[in-house]
Amino acid sequence: DTEVTQTPKHLVMGMTNKKSLKCEQHMGHRAMYWYKQKAKKPPELMFVYSYEKLSINESVPSRFSPECPNSSLLNLHLHALQPEDSALYLCASSQAWLSTDTQYFGPGTRLTVL
Amino acid sequence: DAKTTQPNSMESNEEEPVHLPCNHSTISGTDYIHWYRQLPSQGPEYVIHGLTSNVNNRMASLAIAEDRKSSTLILHRATLRDAAVYYCTLKKSSGDKLTFGTGTRLAVRP
């Protein structure tokens, strides 16, 4: 099973809402990632977890709060978002955080902030 | 961070080979060259990677210049399902992030 699943597929939220994005993999991978992708742009890294510890935070605003409850799950908690945060949010995983490791991406959650 | 440059778009005819170029003139000795592609409405998927030598797998071939300042992804027989955005990326040693370039949008004509 080389699948990364993400829920929900689509999410519409107001600026005062609190919501969460979920990501799951059962490949035994120990590195997990959140990316943000705006329309017609490449994915941009937001966070990296390695062995369930936050290893990289790419200066992401605190209204995005990642969480890695265990080695298979990755959450992204959203609060007080802005309309410019509307984007496709991609989760990925890899065996470890090494230069040769392939990253496996989920299909993404398309987020719209009203 | 090392950067990559790719043409914005390319076109190919179905069942013909496609050569997708990538320049990475500031590549360092420890950078691996990774290629990913993103089909419409999907997340990126891994295609191939290499360090110095040319590489082949079931999806594609990767030709790396001797000075490593450029590389070419080769799809041997393009199909309509190969229409996607192809990203050439560099990744350093352990603990470094994957930084996507702007990518090449490949259109395949039947």
Coordinates of N, CA and C in Angstrom, one line a residue:
Chain A
D1 N 0.8 -1.2 0.0 CA 0.0 0.0 0.0 C 0.9 1.2 0.0
T2 N 0.9 2.0 -1.1 CA 1.7 3.2 -1.2 C 0.8 4.4 -1.2
E3 N -0.2 4.4 -0.4 CA -1.2 5.5 -0.5 C -1.1 6.4 0.7
V4 N -1.2 7.7 0.4 CA -1.4 8.7 1.5 C -2.8 9.2 1.3
T5 N -3.6 9.1 2.3 CA -5.0 9.6 2.3 C -5.1 10.9 3.0
Q6 N -6.0 11.8 2.5 CA -6.2 13.1 3.1 C -7.7 13.3 3.1
T7 N -8.2 13.8 4.3 CA -9.6 14.2 4.4 C -9.7 15.6 5.1
P8 N -10.7 16.3 4.7 CA -11.6 16.1 3.6 C -11.0 16.4 2.3
K9 N -11.7 16.1 1.2 CA -11.2 16.5 -0.1 C -11.4 18.0 -0.4
H10 N -12.5 18.5 0.1 CA -12.8 19.9 0.0 C -13.2 20.5 1.3
L11 N -12.9 21.7 1.6 CA -13.3 22.4 2.8 C -13.6 23.8 2.6
V12 N -14.7 24.3 3.0 CA -15.0 25.7 2.9 C -15.2 26.2 4.4
M13 N -14.5 27.3 4.7 CA -14.6 27.7 6.1 C -14.6 29.3 6.1
G14 N -15.3 29.8 7.2 CA -15.2 31.2 7.4 C -14.0 31.6 8.2
M15 N -13.7 32.9 8.3 CA -12.5 33.3 8.9 C -12.5 33.1 10.4
T16 N -13.7 32.9 11.0 CA -13.7 32.7 12.4 C -13.8 31.2 12.8
N17 N -13.8 30.3 11.8 CA -14.0 28.9 12.1 C -12.7 28.3 12.6
K18 N -12.8 27.1 13.2 CA -11.7 26.2 13.5 C -12.0 24.9 12.8
K19 N -11.0 24.5 12.0 CA -11.2 23.2 11.3 C -9.8 22.5 11.4
S20 N -9.9 21.2 11.0 CA -8.6 20.4 10.9 C -8.6 19.6 9.6
L21 N -7.4 19.5 9.1 CA -7.1 18.6 7.9 C -6.4 17.4 8.5
K22 N -6.7 16.3 7.9 CA -6.1 15.0 8.3 C -5.4 14.3 7.2
C23 N -4.3 13.6 7.6 CA -3.5 12.9 6.6 C -3.1 11.6 7.3
E24 N -3.1 10.5 6.5 CA -2.8 9.2 7.1 C -2.0 8.4 6.1
Q25 N -1.0 7.6 6.6 CA -0.2 6.7 5.7 C 0.1 5.5 6.6
H26 N 0.1 4.3 5.9 CA 0.4 3.1 6.5 C 1.5 2.4 5.9
M27 N 2.5 3.1 5.5 CA 3.7 2.6 4.8 C 4.9 2.5 5.8
G28 N 4.6 2.8 7.0 CA 5.7 2.8 8.0 C 6.7 3.9 7.9
H29 N 6.3 5.0 7.1 CA 7.2 6.1 6.9 C 7.3 6.9 8.2
R30 N 8.5 7.5 8.4 CA 8.8 8.2 9.7 C 9.0 9.7 9.4
A31 N 8.8 10.1 8.2 CA 8.8 11.6 7.9 C 7.5 11.9 7.2
M32 N 6.9 13.0 7.6 CA 5.6 13.5 7.1 C 5.7 15.0 6.9
Y33 N 5.0 15.5 5.9 CA 5.1 16.8 5.4 C 3.8 17.5 5.1
W34 N 3.7 18.8 5.3 CA 2.6 19.6 4.8 C 3.1 20.6 3.8
Y35 N 2.4 20.6 2.6 CA 2.7 21.6 1.6 C 1.5 22.4 1.3
K36 N 1.7 23.6 0.8 CA 0.6 24.5 0.4 C 0.8 24.8 -1.1
Q37 N -0.2 24.7 -1.9 CA -0.1 24.9 -3.3 C -1.2 25.9 -3.8
K38 N -0.8 27.0 -4.3 CA -1.7 28.0 -4.9 C -1.9 27.6 -6.4
A39 N -2.9 28.1 -7.0 CA -3.3 27.7 -8.4 C -2.1 28.1 -9.3
K40 N -1.7 27.1 -10.1 CA -0.7 27.2 -11.2 C 0.7 27.6 -10.6
K41 N 0.9 27.2 -9.3 CA 2.2 27.4 -8.7 C 2.7 26.1 -8.2
P42 N 4.0 26.0 -7.9 CA 4.5 24.7 -7.4 C 4.2 24.6 -5.9
P43 N 4.2 23.4 -5.4 CA 4.0 23.2 -3.9 C 5.1 23.9 -3.1
E44 N 4.7 24.5 -2.0 CA 5.6 25.1 -1.1 C 5.6 24.4 0.3
L45 N 6.7 24.0 0.8 CA 6.8 23.3 2.0 C 6.4 24.2 3.2
M46 N 5.6 23.6 4.1 CA 5.1 24.3 5.3 C 5.8 23.7 6.5
F47 N 5.7 22.4 6.7 CA 6.2 21.7 7.9 C 6.7 20.4 7.5
V48 N 7.7 20.0 8.3 CA 8.3 18.6 8.2 C 8.3 18.0 9.6
Y49 N 7.8 16.8 9.7 CA 7.9 16.0 10.9 C 8.8 14.8 10.7
S50 N 9.7 14.6 11.5 CA 10.6 13.5 11.4 C 10.5 12.7 12.8
Y51 N 10.2 11.4 12.7 CA 10.0 10.6 13.9 C 9.1 11.4 14.9
E52 N 8.0 11.9 14.4 CA 6.9 12.5 15.2 C 7.3 13.8 15.8
K53 N 8.5 14.3 15.5 CA 8.9 15.6 16.0 C 9.0 16.7 14.9
L54 N 8.5 17.9 15.2 CA 8.6 18.9 14.2 C 10.0 19.3 14.0
S55 N 10.4 19.1 12.7 CA 11.8 19.4 12.3 C 12.0 20.7 11.5
I56 N 11.0 21.0 10.8 CA 11.0 22.3 10.0 C 9.7 23.0 10.1
N57 N 9.7 24.3 10.4 CA 8.6 25.1 10.2 C 9.0 26.3 9.4
E58 N 8.5 26.3 8.2 CA 8.9 27.3 7.2 C 8.3 28.7 7.5
S59 N 8.4 29.2 8.7 CA 7.9 30.5 9.1 C 6.4 30.6 8.7
V60 N 5.7 29.6 9.0 CA 4.3 29.5 8.7 C 3.5 30.3 9.8
P61 N 2.5 31.1 9.5 CA 1.8 31.8 10.5 C 1.1 30.9 11.5
S62 N 1.0 31.4 12.8 CA 0.5 30.5 13.9 C -1.0 30.1 13.7
R63 N -1.7 30.7 12.8 CA -3.0 30.3 12.5 C -3.1 28.8 11.9
F64 N -1.9 28.4 11.5 CA -1.7 27.0 11.0 C -1.0 26.2 12.1
S65 N -1.6 25.2 12.7 CA -0.9 24.5 13.8 C -0.8 23.0 13.4
P66 N 0.4 22.5 13.2 CA 0.5 21.0 12.8 C 0.5 20.2 14.1
E67 N 0.2 18.9 13.9 CA 0.2 18.0 15.0 C 0.5 16.6 14.4
C68 N 1.3 15.8 15.1 CA 1.6 14.5 14.6 C 1.4 13.5 15.8
P69 N 0.1 13.0 16.0 CA -0.2 12.2 17.1 C 0.5 10.9 17.2
N70 N 0.8 10.3 16.0 CA 1.6 9.1 15.9 C 2.2 9.0 14.6
S71 N 3.0 7.9 14.3 CA 3.8 7.9 13.1 C 2.9 7.7 11.8
S72 N 1.7 7.4 12.0 CA 0.8 7.3 10.8 C -0.1 8.5 10.5
L73 N -0.2 9.4 11.4 CA -1.2 10.4 11.3 C -0.5 11.8 11.4
L74 N -1.0 12.7 10.6 CA -0.6 14.1 10.6 C -1.8 15.0 10.4
N75 N -1.9 15.9 11.3 CA -3.1 16.9 11.3 C -2.6 18.3 11.0
L76 N -3.4 19.1 10.5 CA -3.2 20.5 10.4 C -4.4 21.2 10.9
H77 N -4.2 21.9 12.0 CA -5.3 22.6 12.6 C -5.3 24.1 12.1
L78 N -6.5 24.5 11.8 CA -6.7 25.8 11.1 C -7.6 26.7 12.0
H79 N -7.2 27.9 12.2 CA -8.0 28.8 13.0 C -7.7 30.3 12.6
A80 N -8.8 31.0 12.4 CA -8.7 32.4 12.0 C -8.0 32.6 10.7
L81 N -8.3 31.8 9.7 CA -7.6 31.9 8.5 C -8.1 33.1 7.7
Q82 N -7.3 33.5 6.7 CA -7.6 34.6 5.8 C -8.0 34.1 4.4
P83 N -8.7 34.9 3.6 CA -9.0 34.4 2.3 C -7.8 34.0 1.5
E84 N -6.7 34.7 1.7 CA -5.5 34.4 0.9 C -4.9 33.0 1.3
D85 N -5.4 32.4 2.3 CA -5.0 31.0 2.7 C -5.7 30.0 1.9
S86 N -6.6 30.4 1.1 CA -7.3 29.4 0.2 C -6.3 28.8 -0.8
A87 N -6.2 27.5 -0.8 CA -5.2 26.8 -1.6 C -5.5 25.3 -1.5
L88 N -4.6 24.5 -2.2 CA -4.6 23.1 -2.1 C -3.5 22.7 -1.1
Y89 N -3.9 22.0 0.0 CA -3.0 21.6 1.0 C -2.7 20.1 0.8
L90 N -1.4 19.9 0.6 CA -0.9 18.5 0.3 C -0.1 18.0 1.5
C91 N -0.4 16.7 1.7 CA 0.4 16.0 2.7 C 1.3 15.0 2.0
A92 N 2.4 14.7 2.5 CA 3.3 13.7 1.9 C 4.1 13.0 3.0
S93 N 4.6 11.8 2.6 CA 5.4 11.1 3.6 C 6.6 10.4 2.9
S94 N 7.6 10.1 3.6 CA 8.7 9.4 3.1 C 9.3 8.5 4.2
Q95 N 10.1 7.5 3.7 CA 10.6 6.5 4.7 C 11.3 7.2 5.8
A96 N 12.2 8.1 5.4 CA 12.9 8.9 6.4 C 13.2 10.3 5.7
W97 N 13.9 11.1 6.4 CA 14.1 12.4 5.8 C 15.5 12.5 5.2
L98 N 15.7 11.7 4.2 CA 17.0 11.5 3.5 C 16.9 12.0 2.1
S99 N 18.1 12.3 1.5 CA 18.1 13.0 0.2 C 17.6 12.0 -0.9
T100 N 17.7 10.7 -0.7 CA 17.3 9.8 -1.8 C 15.9 9.3 -1.6
D101 N 15.2 9.7 -0.5 CA 13.9 9.1 -0.2 C 12.8 9.7 -1.0
T102 N 12.1 8.9 -1.7 CA 10.9 9.3 -2.4 C 9.8 9.8 -1.5
Q103 N 9.2 11.0 -1.9 CA 8.1 11.4 -1.1 C 6.8 11.0 -1.8
Y104 N 5.9 10.5 -1.1 CA 4.6 10.0 -1.6 C 3.5 11.1 -1.1
F105 N 2.8 11.6 -2.1 CA 1.9 12.7 -1.9 C 0.4 12.2 -1.8
G106 N -0.4 12.8 -1.0 CA -1.8 12.6 -1.0 C -2.4 13.4 -2.1
P107 N -3.7 13.3 -2.3 CA -4.4 14.0 -3.4 C -4.7 15.5 -3.0
G108 N -4.6 15.8 -1.7 CA -4.7 17.1 -1.3 C -6.1 17.4 -0.7
T109 N -6.2 18.5 0.0 CA -7.5 19.1 0.5 C -7.6 20.5 -0.1
R110 N -8.6 20.7 -0.9 CA -8.8 22.0 -1.5 C -9.6 22.9 -0.5
L111 N -8.9 23.9 0.0 CA -9.5 24.8 1.1 C -9.9 26.1 0.5
T112 N -11.1 26.5 0.8 CA -11.6 27.8 0.5 C -12.0 28.6 1.8
V113 N -11.4 29.8 1.9 CA -11.7 30.6 3.1 C -12.5 31.8 2.7
L114 N -13.7 31.9 3.2 CA -14.6 33.0 2.8 C -14.5 34.2 3.8
Chain B
D1 N 19.7 28.4 -1.3 CA 19.2 27.1 -1.8 C 19.5 27.1 -3.3
A2 N 19.9 25.9 -3.8 CA 20.1 25.7 -5.2 C 18.8 25.8 -5.9
K3 N 18.8 26.4 -7.1 CA 17.5 26.6 -7.9 C 17.6 25.9 -9.2
T4 N 16.4 25.6 -9.7 CA 16.3 24.9 -11.0 C 15.5 25.8 -11.9
T5 N 15.8 25.8 -13.2 CA 15.0 26.5 -14.2 C 14.6 25.5 -15.3
Q6 N 13.3 25.6 -15.6 CA 12.7 24.8 -16.6 C 11.9 25.6 -17.6
P7 N 11.7 25.1 -18.9 CA 10.7 25.8 -19.7 C 9.3 25.8 -19.2
N8 N 8.6 26.8 -19.4 CA 7.2 26.8 -18.8 C 6.3 25.8 -19.4
S9 N 6.5 25.5 -20.7 CA 5.6 24.5 -21.3 C 6.3 23.9 -22.5
M10 N 5.8 22.7 -22.8 CA 6.3 21.9 -24.0 C 5.1 21.1 -24.5
E11 N 5.3 20.8 -25.8 CA 4.2 19.9 -26.4 C 4.9 18.7 -27.1
S12 N 4.2 17.6 -27.1 CA 4.7 16.4 -27.7 C 3.6 15.7 -28.4
N13 N 3.9 14.9 -29.4 CA 3.0 14.0 -30.1 C 2.9 12.7 -29.3
E14 N 1.8 12.1 -29.3 CA 1.6 10.8 -28.7 C 2.6 9.8 -29.3
E15 N 3.1 8.9 -28.5 CA 4.0 7.8 -28.9 C 5.4 8.3 -29.4
E16 N 5.7 9.6 -29.3 CA 7.0 10.1 -29.6 C 7.8 10.3 -28.3
P17 N 9.1 10.3 -28.4 CA 9.9 10.6 -27.2 C 9.8 12.1 -26.8
V18 N 9.9 12.4 -25.5 CA 9.9 13.7 -25.0 C 11.2 13.9 -24.1
H19 N 11.8 15.1 -24.4 CA 13.0 15.4 -23.6 C 12.7 16.7 -22.8
L20 N 12.6 16.6 -21.5 CA 12.3 17.7 -20.7 C 13.6 18.2 -20.0
P21 N 14.0 19.4 -20.3 CA 15.3 19.9 -19.8 C 15.2 20.6 -18.4
C22 N 16.3 20.6 -17.7 CA 16.3 21.3 -16.4 C 17.7 21.9 -16.2
N23 N 17.8 23.1 -15.9 CA 19.1 23.7 -15.6 C 19.3 23.9 -14.1
H24 N 20.4 23.5 -13.6 CA 20.7 23.7 -12.1 C 22.1 24.1 -12.0
S25 N 22.5 25.2 -12.4 CA 23.9 25.6 -12.5 C 24.6 25.8 -11.2
T26 N 23.8 26.0 -10.1 CA 24.4 26.2 -8.8 C 24.3 24.9 -7.9
I27 N 24.2 23.8 -8.6 CA 24.1 22.5 -7.9 C 25.4 22.3 -7.1
S28 N 25.2 21.7 -5.9 CA 26.4 21.3 -5.1 C 26.6 19.8 -5.2
G29 N 27.8 19.4 -4.7 CA 28.2 18.0 -4.9 C 27.3 17.0 -4.2
T30 N 26.5 17.5 -3.2 CA 25.7 16.6 -2.4 C 24.2 16.7 -2.8
D31 N 23.9 17.5 -3.8 CA 22.5 17.6 -4.3 C 22.1 16.4 -5.1
Y32 N 21.0 15.8 -4.8 CA 20.4 14.8 -5.6 C 19.4 15.5 -6.5
I33 N 19.2 15.1 -7.8 CA 18.3 15.6 -8.7 C 17.0 14.7 -8.7
H34 N 15.9 15.3 -8.3 CA 14.7 14.5 -8.3 C 13.7 15.1 -9.3
W35 N 12.9 14.3 -9.9 CA 11.8 14.7 -10.8 C 10.5 14.1 -10.2
Y36 N 9.6 15.0 -10.2 CA 8.2 14.7 -9.8 C 7.3 15.2 -10.9
R37 N 6.1 14.6 -11.0 CA 5.1 15.2 -11.9 C 3.8 15.3 -11.2
Q38 N 3.0 16.2 -11.7 CA 1.7 16.4 -11.1 C 0.6 16.4 -12.2
L39 N -0.2 15.3 -12.2 CA -1.3 15.2 -13.1 C -2.4 16.1 -12.6
P40 N -3.3 16.5 -13.5 CA -4.4 17.4 -13.1 C -5.2 16.8 -12.0
S41 N -5.5 17.7 -11.0 CA -6.3 17.3 -9.8 C -5.7 16.2 -9.0
Q42 N -4.4 16.1 -9.0 CA -3.7 15.1 -8.1 C -2.5 15.7 -7.4
G43 N -2.1 15.0 -6.4 CA -0.8 15.4 -5.8 C 0.4 15.0 -6.7
P44 N 1.5 15.6 -6.4 CA 2.7 15.2 -7.2 C 3.0 13.7 -7.0
E45 N 3.7 13.1 -8.0 CA 4.1 11.8 -7.9 C 5.6 11.7 -8.3
Y46 N 6.3 10.8 -7.7 CA 7.7 10.7 -8.0 C 7.9 10.1 -9.3
V47 N 8.9 10.5 -10.1 CA 9.2 10.0 -11.4 C 10.6 9.3 -11.3
I48 N 11.6 10.0 -10.9 CA 13.0 9.4 -11.0 C 13.9 10.3 -10.2
H49 N 15.1 9.8 -9.8 CA 16.1 10.7 -9.2 C 17.5 10.1 -9.5
G50 N 18.5 11.0 -9.4 CA 19.8 10.6 -9.6 C 20.8 11.5 -9.0
L51 N 22.1 11.1 -9.0 CA 23.2 12.0 -8.4 C 24.2 12.3 -9.5
T52 N 24.8 11.4 -10.1 CA 25.8 11.6 -11.2 C 25.5 10.8 -12.4
S53 N 25.2 9.6 -12.3 CA 25.1 8.7 -13.4 C 23.6 8.8 -14.0
N54 N 23.5 8.4 -15.3 CA 22.2 8.3 -15.9 C 21.4 7.2 -15.2
V55 N 20.1 7.4 -15.1 CA 19.2 6.5 -14.4 C 18.1 6.1 -15.3
N56 N 17.6 4.8 -15.2 CA 16.4 4.4 -15.9 C 15.5 3.7 -14.9
N57 N 14.2 3.9 -15.1 CA 13.2 3.1 -14.4 C 12.1 2.9 -15.4
R58 N 11.0 2.3 -14.9 CA 9.9 1.9 -15.8 C 9.2 3.1 -16.3
M59 N 9.3 4.3 -15.6 CA 8.6 5.5 -16.1 C 9.4 6.3 -17.1
A60 N 10.7 6.4 -16.8 CA 11.4 7.4 -17.6 C 12.9 7.1 -17.5
S61 N 13.7 7.9 -18.1 CA 15.2 8.0 -18.0 C 15.6 9.4 -17.6
L62 N 16.7 9.4 -16.8 CA 17.3 10.7 -16.4 C 18.7 10.8 -16.9
A63 N 18.9 11.8 -17.7 CA 20.3 12.0 -18.3 C 20.9 13.2 -17.5
I64 N 22.0 13.0 -16.9 CA 22.6 14.0 -16.1 C 23.9 14.5 -16.8
A65 N 24.1 15.8 -17.0 CA 25.3 16.3 -17.7 C 26.5 16.0 -16.9
E66 N 27.6 15.9 -17.5 CA 28.9 15.5 -16.8 C 29.2 16.5 -15.7
D67 N 29.0 17.8 -16.0 CA 29.2 18.8 -14.9 C 28.1 19.0 -14.0
R68 N 27.0 18.2 -14.2 CA 25.8 18.2 -13.3 C 25.1 19.5 -13.3
K69 N 25.4 20.4 -14.2 CA 24.7 21.7 -14.2 C 23.4 21.6 -14.9
S70 N 23.1 20.5 -15.5 CA 21.8 20.4 -16.2 C 21.4 18.9 -16.2
S71 N 20.1 18.6 -16.4 CA 19.7 17.2 -16.6 C 18.5 17.2 -17.5
T72 N 18.2 16.0 -18.0 CA 17.1 15.9 -19.0 C 16.2 14.7 -18.6
L73 N 15.0 14.9 -18.4 CA 14.0 13.8 -18.2 C 13.5 13.3 -19.5
I74 N 13.7 12.0 -19.8 CA 13.3 11.5 -21.1 C 12.1 10.5 -20.9
L75 N 11.0 10.8 -21.5 CA 9.9 9.9 -21.6 C 10.0 9.2 -23.0
H76 N 10.1 7.9 -23.0 CA 10.5 7.3 -24.3 C 9.4 7.3 -25.3
R77 N 8.1 7.1 -24.8 CA 7.0 7.1 -25.7 C 5.8 7.8 -25.0
A78 N 5.6 9.1 -25.3 CA 4.6 9.8 -24.6 C 3.2 9.3 -24.8
T79 N 2.4 9.2 -23.8 CA 1.0 8.9 -23.9 C 0.2 10.1 -23.4
L80 N -1.1 10.0 -23.7 CA -2.0 11.1 -23.3 C -2.0 11.2 -21.7
R81 N -1.7 10.1 -21.1 CA -1.7 10.1 -19.6 C -0.5 10.8 -19.0
D82 N 0.5 11.1 -19.9 CA 1.7 11.7 -19.4 C 1.6 13.3 -19.4
A83 N 0.4 13.8 -19.8 CA 0.2 15.2 -19.8 C 0.1 15.6 -18.3
A84 N 1.0 16.5 -17.9 CA 1.2 16.9 -16.5 C 2.2 18.0 -16.4
V85 N 2.3 18.5 -15.2 CA 3.4 19.5 -14.9 C 4.6 18.7 -14.3
Y86 N 5.7 18.8 -14.9 CA 6.9 18.1 -14.5 C 7.8 19.0 -13.7
Y87 N 8.2 18.6 -12.5 CA 9.0 19.4 -11.6 C 10.4 18.8 -11.5
C88 N 11.4 19.6 -11.7 CA 12.8 19.2 -11.5 C 13.2 19.8 -10.1
T89 N 13.7 19.0 -9.2 CA 14.0 19.6 -7.9 C 15.4 19.1 -7.4
L90 N 16.0 19.8 -6.5 CA 17.2 19.4 -5.9 C 17.0 19.2 -4.4
K91 N 17.7 18.2 -3.9 CA 17.6 17.9 -2.5 C 19.0 17.6 -2.0
K92 N 19.3 18.3 -0.9 CA 20.7 18.1 -0.4 C 20.7 16.9 0.5
S93 N 21.6 16.9 1.4 CA 21.8 15.7 2.3 C 20.7 15.6 3.3
S94 N 20.8 14.6 4.1 CA 19.8 14.3 5.1 C 19.4 15.6 5.8
G95 N 18.1 15.7 6.0 CA 17.5 16.9 6.8 C 17.2 18.1 5.9
D96 N 17.3 18.0 4.6 CA 17.1 19.1 3.8 C 15.7 19.0 3.2
K97 N 15.1 20.1 2.8 CA 13.8 20.1 2.2 C 13.8 20.0 0.7
L98 N 12.7 19.5 0.2 CA 12.5 19.4 -1.3 C 11.9 20.7 -1.7
T99 N 12.6 21.4 -2.6 CA 12.1 22.7 -3.1 C 11.8 22.6 -4.6
F100 N 10.5 22.7 -4.9 CA 10.0 22.6 -6.2 C 10.3 23.8 -7.1
G101 N 10.8 23.6 -8.3 CA 10.9 24.7 -9.2 C 9.5 25.1 -9.8
T102 N 9.5 25.9 -10.9 CA 8.3 26.3 -11.5 C 7.6 25.3 -12.3
G103 N 8.4 24.3 -12.8 CA 7.9 23.2 -13.5 C 7.6 23.4 -15.0
T104 N 7.5 22.4 -15.8 CA 7.2 22.4 -17.2 C 5.8 21.7 -17.4
R105 N 4.9 22.5 -18.0 CA 3.6 21.9 -18.3 C 3.7 21.2 -19.7
L106 N 3.6 19.8 -19.7 CA 3.7 19.0 -20.9 C 2.3 18.7 -21.4
A107 N 2.1 19.1 -22.7 CA 0.8 18.8 -23.4 C 1.2 17.7 -24.4
V108 N 0.3 16.7 -24.5 CA 0.5 15.6 -25.4 C -0.6 15.5 -26.4
R109 N -0.2 15.7 -27.7 CA -1.2 15.7 -28.8 C -1.5 14.3 -29.3
P110 N -2.8 14.0 -29.5 CA -3.0 12.6 -30.0 C -2.6 12.5 -31.5

